[in-house]
mmCIF file with all atom_site columns, C-alpha atoms in Angstrom:
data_model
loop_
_atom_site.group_PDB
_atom_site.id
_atom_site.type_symbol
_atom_site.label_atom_id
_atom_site.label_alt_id
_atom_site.label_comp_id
_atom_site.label_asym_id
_atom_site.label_entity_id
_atom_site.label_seq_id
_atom_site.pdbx_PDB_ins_code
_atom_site.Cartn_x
_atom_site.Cartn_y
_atom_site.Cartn_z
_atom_site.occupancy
_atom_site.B_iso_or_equiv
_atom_site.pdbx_formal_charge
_atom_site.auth_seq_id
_atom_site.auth_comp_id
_atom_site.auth_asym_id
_atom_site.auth_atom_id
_atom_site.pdbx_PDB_model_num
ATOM 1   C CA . UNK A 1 1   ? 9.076   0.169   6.500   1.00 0.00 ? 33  UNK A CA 1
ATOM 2   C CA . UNK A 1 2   ? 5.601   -1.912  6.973   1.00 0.00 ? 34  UNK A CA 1
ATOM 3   C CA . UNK A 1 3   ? 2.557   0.658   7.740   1.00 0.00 ? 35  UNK A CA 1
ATOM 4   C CA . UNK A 1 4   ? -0.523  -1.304  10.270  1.00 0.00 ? 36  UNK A CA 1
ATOM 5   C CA . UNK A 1 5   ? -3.722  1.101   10.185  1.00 0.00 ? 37  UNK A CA 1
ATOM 6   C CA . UNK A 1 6   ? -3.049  1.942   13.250  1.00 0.00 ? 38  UNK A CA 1
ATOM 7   C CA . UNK A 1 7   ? -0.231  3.777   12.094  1.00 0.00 ? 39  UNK A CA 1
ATOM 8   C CA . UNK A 1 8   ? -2.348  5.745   9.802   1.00 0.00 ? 40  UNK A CA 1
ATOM 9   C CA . UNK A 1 9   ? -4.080  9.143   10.781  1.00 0.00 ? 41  UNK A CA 1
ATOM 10  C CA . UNK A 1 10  ? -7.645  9.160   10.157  1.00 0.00 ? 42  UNK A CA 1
ATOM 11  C CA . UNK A 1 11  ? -7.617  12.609  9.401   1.00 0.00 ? 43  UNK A CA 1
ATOM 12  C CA . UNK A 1 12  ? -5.646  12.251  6.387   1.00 0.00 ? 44  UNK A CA 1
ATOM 13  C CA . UNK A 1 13  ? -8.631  10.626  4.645   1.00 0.00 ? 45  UNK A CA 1
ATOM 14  C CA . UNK A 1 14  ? -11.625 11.890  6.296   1.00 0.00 ? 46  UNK A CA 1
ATOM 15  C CA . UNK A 1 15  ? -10.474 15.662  5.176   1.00 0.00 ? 47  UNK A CA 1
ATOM 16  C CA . UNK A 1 16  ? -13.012 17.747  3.402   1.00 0.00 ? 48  UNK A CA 1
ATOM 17  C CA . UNK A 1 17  ? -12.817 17.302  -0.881  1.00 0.00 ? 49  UNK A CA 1
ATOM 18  C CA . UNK A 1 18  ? -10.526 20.569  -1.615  1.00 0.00 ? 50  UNK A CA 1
ATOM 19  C CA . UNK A 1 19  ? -12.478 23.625  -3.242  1.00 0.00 ? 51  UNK A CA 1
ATOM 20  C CA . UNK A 1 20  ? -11.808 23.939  -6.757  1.00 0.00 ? 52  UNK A CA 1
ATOM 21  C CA . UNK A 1 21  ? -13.526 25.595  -9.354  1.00 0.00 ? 53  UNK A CA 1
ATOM 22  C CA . UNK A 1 22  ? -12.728 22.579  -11.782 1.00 0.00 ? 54  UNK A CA 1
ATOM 23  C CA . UNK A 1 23  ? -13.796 24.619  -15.022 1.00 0.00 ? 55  UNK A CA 1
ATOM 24  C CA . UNK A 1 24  ? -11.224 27.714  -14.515 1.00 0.00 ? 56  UNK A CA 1
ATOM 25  C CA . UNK A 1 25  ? -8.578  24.792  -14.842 1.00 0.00 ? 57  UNK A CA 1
ATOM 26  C CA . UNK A 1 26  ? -10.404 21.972  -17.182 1.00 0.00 ? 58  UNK A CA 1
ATOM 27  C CA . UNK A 1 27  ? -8.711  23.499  -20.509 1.00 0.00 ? 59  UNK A CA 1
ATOM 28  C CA . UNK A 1 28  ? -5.252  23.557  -19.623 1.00 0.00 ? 60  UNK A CA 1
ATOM 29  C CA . UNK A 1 29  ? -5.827  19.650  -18.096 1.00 0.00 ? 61  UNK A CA 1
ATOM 30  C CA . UNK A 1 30  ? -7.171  18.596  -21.983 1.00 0.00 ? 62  UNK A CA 1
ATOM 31  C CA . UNK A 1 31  ? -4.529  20.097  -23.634 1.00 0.00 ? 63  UNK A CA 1
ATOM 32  C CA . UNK A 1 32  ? -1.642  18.520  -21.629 1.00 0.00 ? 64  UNK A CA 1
ATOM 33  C CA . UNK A 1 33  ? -3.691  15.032  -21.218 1.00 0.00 ? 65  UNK A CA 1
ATOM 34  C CA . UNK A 1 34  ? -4.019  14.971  -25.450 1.00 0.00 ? 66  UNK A CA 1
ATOM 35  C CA . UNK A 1 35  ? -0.579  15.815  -25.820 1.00 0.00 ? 67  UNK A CA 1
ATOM 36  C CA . UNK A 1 36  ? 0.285   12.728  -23.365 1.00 0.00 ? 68  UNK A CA 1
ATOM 37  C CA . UNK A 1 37  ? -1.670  10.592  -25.534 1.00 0.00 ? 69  UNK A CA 1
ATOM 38  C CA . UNK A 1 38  ? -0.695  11.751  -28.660 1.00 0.00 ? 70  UNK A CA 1
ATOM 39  C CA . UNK A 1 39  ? 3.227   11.211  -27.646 1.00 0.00 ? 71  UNK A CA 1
ATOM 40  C CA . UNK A 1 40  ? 2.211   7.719   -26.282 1.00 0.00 ? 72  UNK A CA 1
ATOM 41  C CA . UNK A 1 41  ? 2.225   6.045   -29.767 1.00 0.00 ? 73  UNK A CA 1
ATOM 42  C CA . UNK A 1 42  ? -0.883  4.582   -31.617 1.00 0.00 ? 74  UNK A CA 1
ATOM 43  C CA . UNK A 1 43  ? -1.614  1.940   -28.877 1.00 0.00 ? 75  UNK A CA 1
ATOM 44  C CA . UNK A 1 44  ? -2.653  4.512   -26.411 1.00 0.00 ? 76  UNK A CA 1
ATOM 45  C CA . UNK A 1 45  ? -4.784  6.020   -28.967 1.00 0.00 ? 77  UNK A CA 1
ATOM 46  C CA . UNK A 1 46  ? -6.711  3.213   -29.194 1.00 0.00 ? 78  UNK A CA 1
ATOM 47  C CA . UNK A 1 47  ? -10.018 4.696   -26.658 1.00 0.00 ? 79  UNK A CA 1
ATOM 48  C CA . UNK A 1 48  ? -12.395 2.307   -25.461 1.00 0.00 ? 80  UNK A CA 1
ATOM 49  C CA . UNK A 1 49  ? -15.896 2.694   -24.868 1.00 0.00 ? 81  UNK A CA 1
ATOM 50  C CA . UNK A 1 50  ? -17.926 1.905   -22.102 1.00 0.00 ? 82  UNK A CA 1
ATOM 51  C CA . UNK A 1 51  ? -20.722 3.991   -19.912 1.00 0.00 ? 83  UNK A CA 1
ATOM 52  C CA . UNK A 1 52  ? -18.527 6.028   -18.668 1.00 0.00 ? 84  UNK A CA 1
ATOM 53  C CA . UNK A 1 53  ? -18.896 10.153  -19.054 1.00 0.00 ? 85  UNK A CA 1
ATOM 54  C CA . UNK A 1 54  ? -15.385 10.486  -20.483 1.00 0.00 ? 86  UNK A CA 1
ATOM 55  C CA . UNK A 1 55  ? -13.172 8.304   -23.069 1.00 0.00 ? 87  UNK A CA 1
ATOM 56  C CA . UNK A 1 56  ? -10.940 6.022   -21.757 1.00 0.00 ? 88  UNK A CA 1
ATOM 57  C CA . UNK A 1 57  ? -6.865  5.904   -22.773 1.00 0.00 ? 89  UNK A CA 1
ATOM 58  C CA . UNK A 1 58  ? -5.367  2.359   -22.007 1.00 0.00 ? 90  UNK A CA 1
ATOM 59  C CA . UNK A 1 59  ? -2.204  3.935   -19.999 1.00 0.00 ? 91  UNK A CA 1
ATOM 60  C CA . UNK A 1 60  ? 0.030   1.183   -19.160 1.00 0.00 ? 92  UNK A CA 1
ATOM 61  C CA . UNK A 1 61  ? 3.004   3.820   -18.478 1.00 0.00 ? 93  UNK A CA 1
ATOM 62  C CA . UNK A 1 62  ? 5.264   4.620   -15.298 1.00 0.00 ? 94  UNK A CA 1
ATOM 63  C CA . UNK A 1 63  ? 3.706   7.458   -13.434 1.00 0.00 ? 95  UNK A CA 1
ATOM 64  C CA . UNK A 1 64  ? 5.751   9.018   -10.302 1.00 0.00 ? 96  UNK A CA 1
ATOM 65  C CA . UNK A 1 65  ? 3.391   9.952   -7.709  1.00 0.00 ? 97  UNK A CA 1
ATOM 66  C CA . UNK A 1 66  ? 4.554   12.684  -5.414  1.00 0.00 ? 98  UNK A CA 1
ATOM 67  C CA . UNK A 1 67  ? 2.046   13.690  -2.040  1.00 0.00 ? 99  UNK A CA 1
ATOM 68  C CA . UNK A 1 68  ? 1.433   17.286  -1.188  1.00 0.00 ? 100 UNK A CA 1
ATOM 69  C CA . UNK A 1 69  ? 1.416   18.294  2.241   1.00 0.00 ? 101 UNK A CA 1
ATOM 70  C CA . UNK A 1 70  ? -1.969  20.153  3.721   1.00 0.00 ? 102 UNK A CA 1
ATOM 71  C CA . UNK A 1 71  ? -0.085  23.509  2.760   1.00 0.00 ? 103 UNK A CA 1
ATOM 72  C CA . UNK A 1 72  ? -0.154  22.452  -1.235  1.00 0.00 ? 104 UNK A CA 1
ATOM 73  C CA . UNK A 1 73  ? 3.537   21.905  -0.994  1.00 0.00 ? 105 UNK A CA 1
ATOM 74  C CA . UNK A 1 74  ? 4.749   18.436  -2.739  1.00 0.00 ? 106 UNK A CA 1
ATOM 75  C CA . UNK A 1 75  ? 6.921   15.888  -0.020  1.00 0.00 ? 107 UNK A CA 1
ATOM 76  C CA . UNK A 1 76  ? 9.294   15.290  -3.023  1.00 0.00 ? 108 UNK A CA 1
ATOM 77  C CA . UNK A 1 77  ? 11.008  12.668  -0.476  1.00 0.00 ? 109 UNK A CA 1
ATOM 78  C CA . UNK A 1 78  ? 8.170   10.671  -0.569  1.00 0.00 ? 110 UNK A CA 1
ATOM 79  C CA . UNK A 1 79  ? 7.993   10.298  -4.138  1.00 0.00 ? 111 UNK A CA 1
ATOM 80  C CA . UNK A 1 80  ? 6.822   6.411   -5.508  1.00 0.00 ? 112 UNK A CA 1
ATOM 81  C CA . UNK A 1 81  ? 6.711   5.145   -9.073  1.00 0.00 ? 113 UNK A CA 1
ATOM 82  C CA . UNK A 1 82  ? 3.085   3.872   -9.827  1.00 0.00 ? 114 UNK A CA 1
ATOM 83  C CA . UNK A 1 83  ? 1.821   2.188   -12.543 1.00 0.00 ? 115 UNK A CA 1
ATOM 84  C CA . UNK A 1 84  ? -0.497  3.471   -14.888 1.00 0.00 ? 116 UNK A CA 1
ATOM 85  C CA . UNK A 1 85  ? -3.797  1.997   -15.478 1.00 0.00 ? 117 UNK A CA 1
ATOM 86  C CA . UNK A 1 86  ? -5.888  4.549   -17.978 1.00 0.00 ? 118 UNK A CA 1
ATOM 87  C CA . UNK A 1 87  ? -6.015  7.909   -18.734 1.00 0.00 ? 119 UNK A CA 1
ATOM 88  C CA . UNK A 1 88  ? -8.852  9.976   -19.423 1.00 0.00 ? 120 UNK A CA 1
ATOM 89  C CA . UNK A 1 89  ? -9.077  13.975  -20.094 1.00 0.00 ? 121 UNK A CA 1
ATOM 90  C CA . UNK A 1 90  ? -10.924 14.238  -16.585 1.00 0.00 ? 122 UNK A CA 1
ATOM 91  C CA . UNK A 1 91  ? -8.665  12.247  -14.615 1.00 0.00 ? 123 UNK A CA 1
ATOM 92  C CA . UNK A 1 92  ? -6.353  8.394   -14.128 1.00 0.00 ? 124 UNK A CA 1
ATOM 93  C CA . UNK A 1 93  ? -5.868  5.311   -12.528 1.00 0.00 ? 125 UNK A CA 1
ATOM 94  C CA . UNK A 1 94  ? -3.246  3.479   -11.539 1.00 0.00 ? 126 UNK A CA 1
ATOM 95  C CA . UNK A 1 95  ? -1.935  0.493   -9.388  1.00 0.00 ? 127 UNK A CA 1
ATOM 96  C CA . UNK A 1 96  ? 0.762   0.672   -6.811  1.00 0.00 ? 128 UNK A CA 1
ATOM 97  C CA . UNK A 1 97  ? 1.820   -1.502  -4.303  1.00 0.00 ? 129 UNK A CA 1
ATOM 98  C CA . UNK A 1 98  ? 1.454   0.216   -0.533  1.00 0.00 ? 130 UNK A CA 1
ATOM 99  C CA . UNK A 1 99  ? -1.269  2.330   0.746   1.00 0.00 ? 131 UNK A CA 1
ATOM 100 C CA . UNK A 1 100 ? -0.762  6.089   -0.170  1.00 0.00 ? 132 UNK A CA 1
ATOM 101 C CA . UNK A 1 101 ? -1.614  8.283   2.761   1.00 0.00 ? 133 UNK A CA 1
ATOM 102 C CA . UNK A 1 102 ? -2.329  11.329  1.138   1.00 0.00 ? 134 UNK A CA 1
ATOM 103 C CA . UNK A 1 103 ? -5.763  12.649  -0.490  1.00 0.00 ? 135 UNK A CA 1
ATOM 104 C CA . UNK A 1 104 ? -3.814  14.928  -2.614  1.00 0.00 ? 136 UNK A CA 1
ATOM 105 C CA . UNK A 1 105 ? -0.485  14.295  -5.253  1.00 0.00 ? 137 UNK A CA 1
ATOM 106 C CA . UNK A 1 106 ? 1.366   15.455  -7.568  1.00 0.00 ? 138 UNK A CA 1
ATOM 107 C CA . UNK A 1 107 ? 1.472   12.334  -10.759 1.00 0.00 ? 139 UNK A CA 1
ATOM 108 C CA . UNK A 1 108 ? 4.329   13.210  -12.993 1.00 0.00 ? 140 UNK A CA 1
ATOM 109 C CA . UNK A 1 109 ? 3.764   11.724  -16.686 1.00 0.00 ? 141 UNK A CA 1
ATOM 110 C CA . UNK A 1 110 ? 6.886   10.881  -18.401 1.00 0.00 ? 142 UNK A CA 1
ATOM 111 C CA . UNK A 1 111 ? 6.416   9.547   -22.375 1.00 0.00 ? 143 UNK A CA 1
ATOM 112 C CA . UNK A 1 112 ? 8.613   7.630   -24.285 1.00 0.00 ? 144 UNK A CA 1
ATOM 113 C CA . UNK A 1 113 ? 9.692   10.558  -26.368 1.00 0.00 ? 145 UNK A CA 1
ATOM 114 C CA . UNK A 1 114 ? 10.480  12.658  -23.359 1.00 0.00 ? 146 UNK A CA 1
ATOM 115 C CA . UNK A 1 115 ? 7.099   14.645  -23.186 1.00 0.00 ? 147 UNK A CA 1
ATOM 116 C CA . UNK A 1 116 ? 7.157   15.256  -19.197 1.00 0.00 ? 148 UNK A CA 1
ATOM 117 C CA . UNK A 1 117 ? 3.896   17.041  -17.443 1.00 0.00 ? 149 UNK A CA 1
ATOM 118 C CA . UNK A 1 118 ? 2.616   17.177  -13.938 1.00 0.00 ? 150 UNK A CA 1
ATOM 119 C CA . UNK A 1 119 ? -1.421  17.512  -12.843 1.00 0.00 ? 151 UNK A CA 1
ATOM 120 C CA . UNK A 1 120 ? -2.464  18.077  -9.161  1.00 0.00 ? 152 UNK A CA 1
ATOM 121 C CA . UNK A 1 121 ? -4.595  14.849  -8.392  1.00 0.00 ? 153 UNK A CA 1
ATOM 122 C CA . UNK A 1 122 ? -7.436  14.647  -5.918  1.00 0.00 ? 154 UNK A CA 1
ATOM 123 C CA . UNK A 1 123 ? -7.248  10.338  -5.086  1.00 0.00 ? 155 UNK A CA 1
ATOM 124 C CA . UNK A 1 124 ? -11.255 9.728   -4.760  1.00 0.00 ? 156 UNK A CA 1
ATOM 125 C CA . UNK A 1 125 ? -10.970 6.068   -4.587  1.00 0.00 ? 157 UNK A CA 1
ATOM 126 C CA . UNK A 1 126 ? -9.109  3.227   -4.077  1.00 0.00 ? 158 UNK A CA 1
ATOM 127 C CA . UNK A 1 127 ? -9.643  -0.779  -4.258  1.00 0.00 ? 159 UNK A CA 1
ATOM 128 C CA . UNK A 1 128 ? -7.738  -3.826  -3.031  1.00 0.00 ? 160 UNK A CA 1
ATOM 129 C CA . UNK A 1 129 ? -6.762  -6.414  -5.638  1.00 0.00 ? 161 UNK A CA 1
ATOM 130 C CA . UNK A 1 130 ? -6.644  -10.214 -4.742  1.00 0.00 ? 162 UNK A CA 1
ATOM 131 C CA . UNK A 1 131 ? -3.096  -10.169 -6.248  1.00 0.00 ? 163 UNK A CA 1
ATOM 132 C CA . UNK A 1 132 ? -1.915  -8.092  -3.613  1.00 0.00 ? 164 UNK A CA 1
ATOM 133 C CA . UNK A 1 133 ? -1.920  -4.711  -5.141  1.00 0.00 ? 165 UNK A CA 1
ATOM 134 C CA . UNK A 1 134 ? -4.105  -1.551  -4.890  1.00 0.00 ? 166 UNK A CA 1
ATOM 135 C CA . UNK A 1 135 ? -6.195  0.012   -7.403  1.00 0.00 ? 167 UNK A CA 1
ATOM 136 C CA . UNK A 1 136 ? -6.303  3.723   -7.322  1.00 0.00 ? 168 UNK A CA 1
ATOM 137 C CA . UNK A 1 137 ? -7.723  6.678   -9.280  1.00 0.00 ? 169 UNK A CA 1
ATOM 138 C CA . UNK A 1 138 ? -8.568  10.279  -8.962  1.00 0.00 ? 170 UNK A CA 1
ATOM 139 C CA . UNK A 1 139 ? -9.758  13.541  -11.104 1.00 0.00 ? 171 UNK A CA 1
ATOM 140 C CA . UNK A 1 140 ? -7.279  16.522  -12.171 1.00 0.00 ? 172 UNK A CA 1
ATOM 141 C CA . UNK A 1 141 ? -7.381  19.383  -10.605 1.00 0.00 ? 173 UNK A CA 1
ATOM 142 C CA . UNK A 1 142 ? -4.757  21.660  -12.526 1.00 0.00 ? 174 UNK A CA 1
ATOM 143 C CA . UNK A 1 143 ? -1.523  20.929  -13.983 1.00 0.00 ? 175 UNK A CA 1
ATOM 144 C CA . UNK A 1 144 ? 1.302   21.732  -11.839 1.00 0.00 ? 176 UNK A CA 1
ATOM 145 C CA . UNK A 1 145 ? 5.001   22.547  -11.868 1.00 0.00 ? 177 UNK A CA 1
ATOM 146 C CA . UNK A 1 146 ? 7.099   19.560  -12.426 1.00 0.00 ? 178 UNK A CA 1
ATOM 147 C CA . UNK A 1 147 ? 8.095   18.642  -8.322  1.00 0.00 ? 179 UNK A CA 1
ATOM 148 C CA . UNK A 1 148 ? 11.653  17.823  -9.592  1.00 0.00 ? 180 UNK A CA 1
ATOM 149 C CA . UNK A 1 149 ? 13.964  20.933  -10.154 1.00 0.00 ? 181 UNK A CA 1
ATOM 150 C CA . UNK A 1 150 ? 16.927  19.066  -11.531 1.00 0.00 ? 182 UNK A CA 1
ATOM 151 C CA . UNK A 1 151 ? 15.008  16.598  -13.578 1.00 0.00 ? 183 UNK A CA 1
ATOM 152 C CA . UNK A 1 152 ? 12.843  13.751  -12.813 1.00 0.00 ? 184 UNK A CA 1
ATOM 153 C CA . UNK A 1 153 ? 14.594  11.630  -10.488 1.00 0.00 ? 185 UNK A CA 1
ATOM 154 C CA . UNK A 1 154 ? 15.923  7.521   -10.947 1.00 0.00 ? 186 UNK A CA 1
ATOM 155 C CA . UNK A 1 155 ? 14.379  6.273   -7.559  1.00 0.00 ? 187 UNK A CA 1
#
């Protein structure tokens, strides 16, 4: 299905940042984004720097992006695989290939060894590539349950 803007609610992106009282969560975020890039192998460990606040994780991994509706609940149907850009302990980036509607998702990070977690994402930004694509990133807000009850899905 092809989207025009003018199929597109402004509401959905003009909506107020969401309320959250980032340090009450920030701890829980490190320890699951470490343990992503420790079970990503020694390429992934491989930071670089720039003038960025936070480290940067090269993160060229699948990520499955699922939106959450404006009562917090994720649209599991709606669910697109995105790929990762980098990874940092405050929040990722990623390319995909449509527009995503949604200020708020679920990203579900699945390693090569099997190490699975899932962070609430607040999208803050997004670019348009000349090669077609679009270049997306946003901060964690908390981790969250894993959308999928009977295992991440083959979509």
């Amino acid at each position: 299905m092809e989207l025009s803007t003018s199929d597109l609610s402004t509401s959905a992106f003009t909506s107020a940042p969401l309320k959250v009282n980032l340090n009450e969560h920030e701890a829980e975020v490190r320890v699951q984004v470490r343990s992503i890039i420790g079970a990503t192998g020694k390429s992934a460990r491989l930071a670089y720097a720039d003038r960025r606040r936070d480290q940067r994780y090269p993160f060229p991994n699948l990520l499955y992006l699922t939106p959450v509706d404006r009562q917090g609940e994720p649209l599991v149907e709606q669910t697109v695989v995105v790929v990762g850009k980098t990874l940092t302990e405050r929040g990722l980036d990623f390319y995909h290939q449509q527009p995503i509607t949604h200020r708020r998702v679920i990203v579900t990070v699945e390693t090569p060894n099997g190490y699975a977690a899932s962070f609430l994402v607040d999208l803050t930004w997004c670019r348009y590539t000349k090669q077609g694509w679009y270049d997306n990133g946003g901060r964690f807000l908390n981790t969250a349950p894993c959308p999928f009850p009977d295992g991440i899905p083959v979509l």
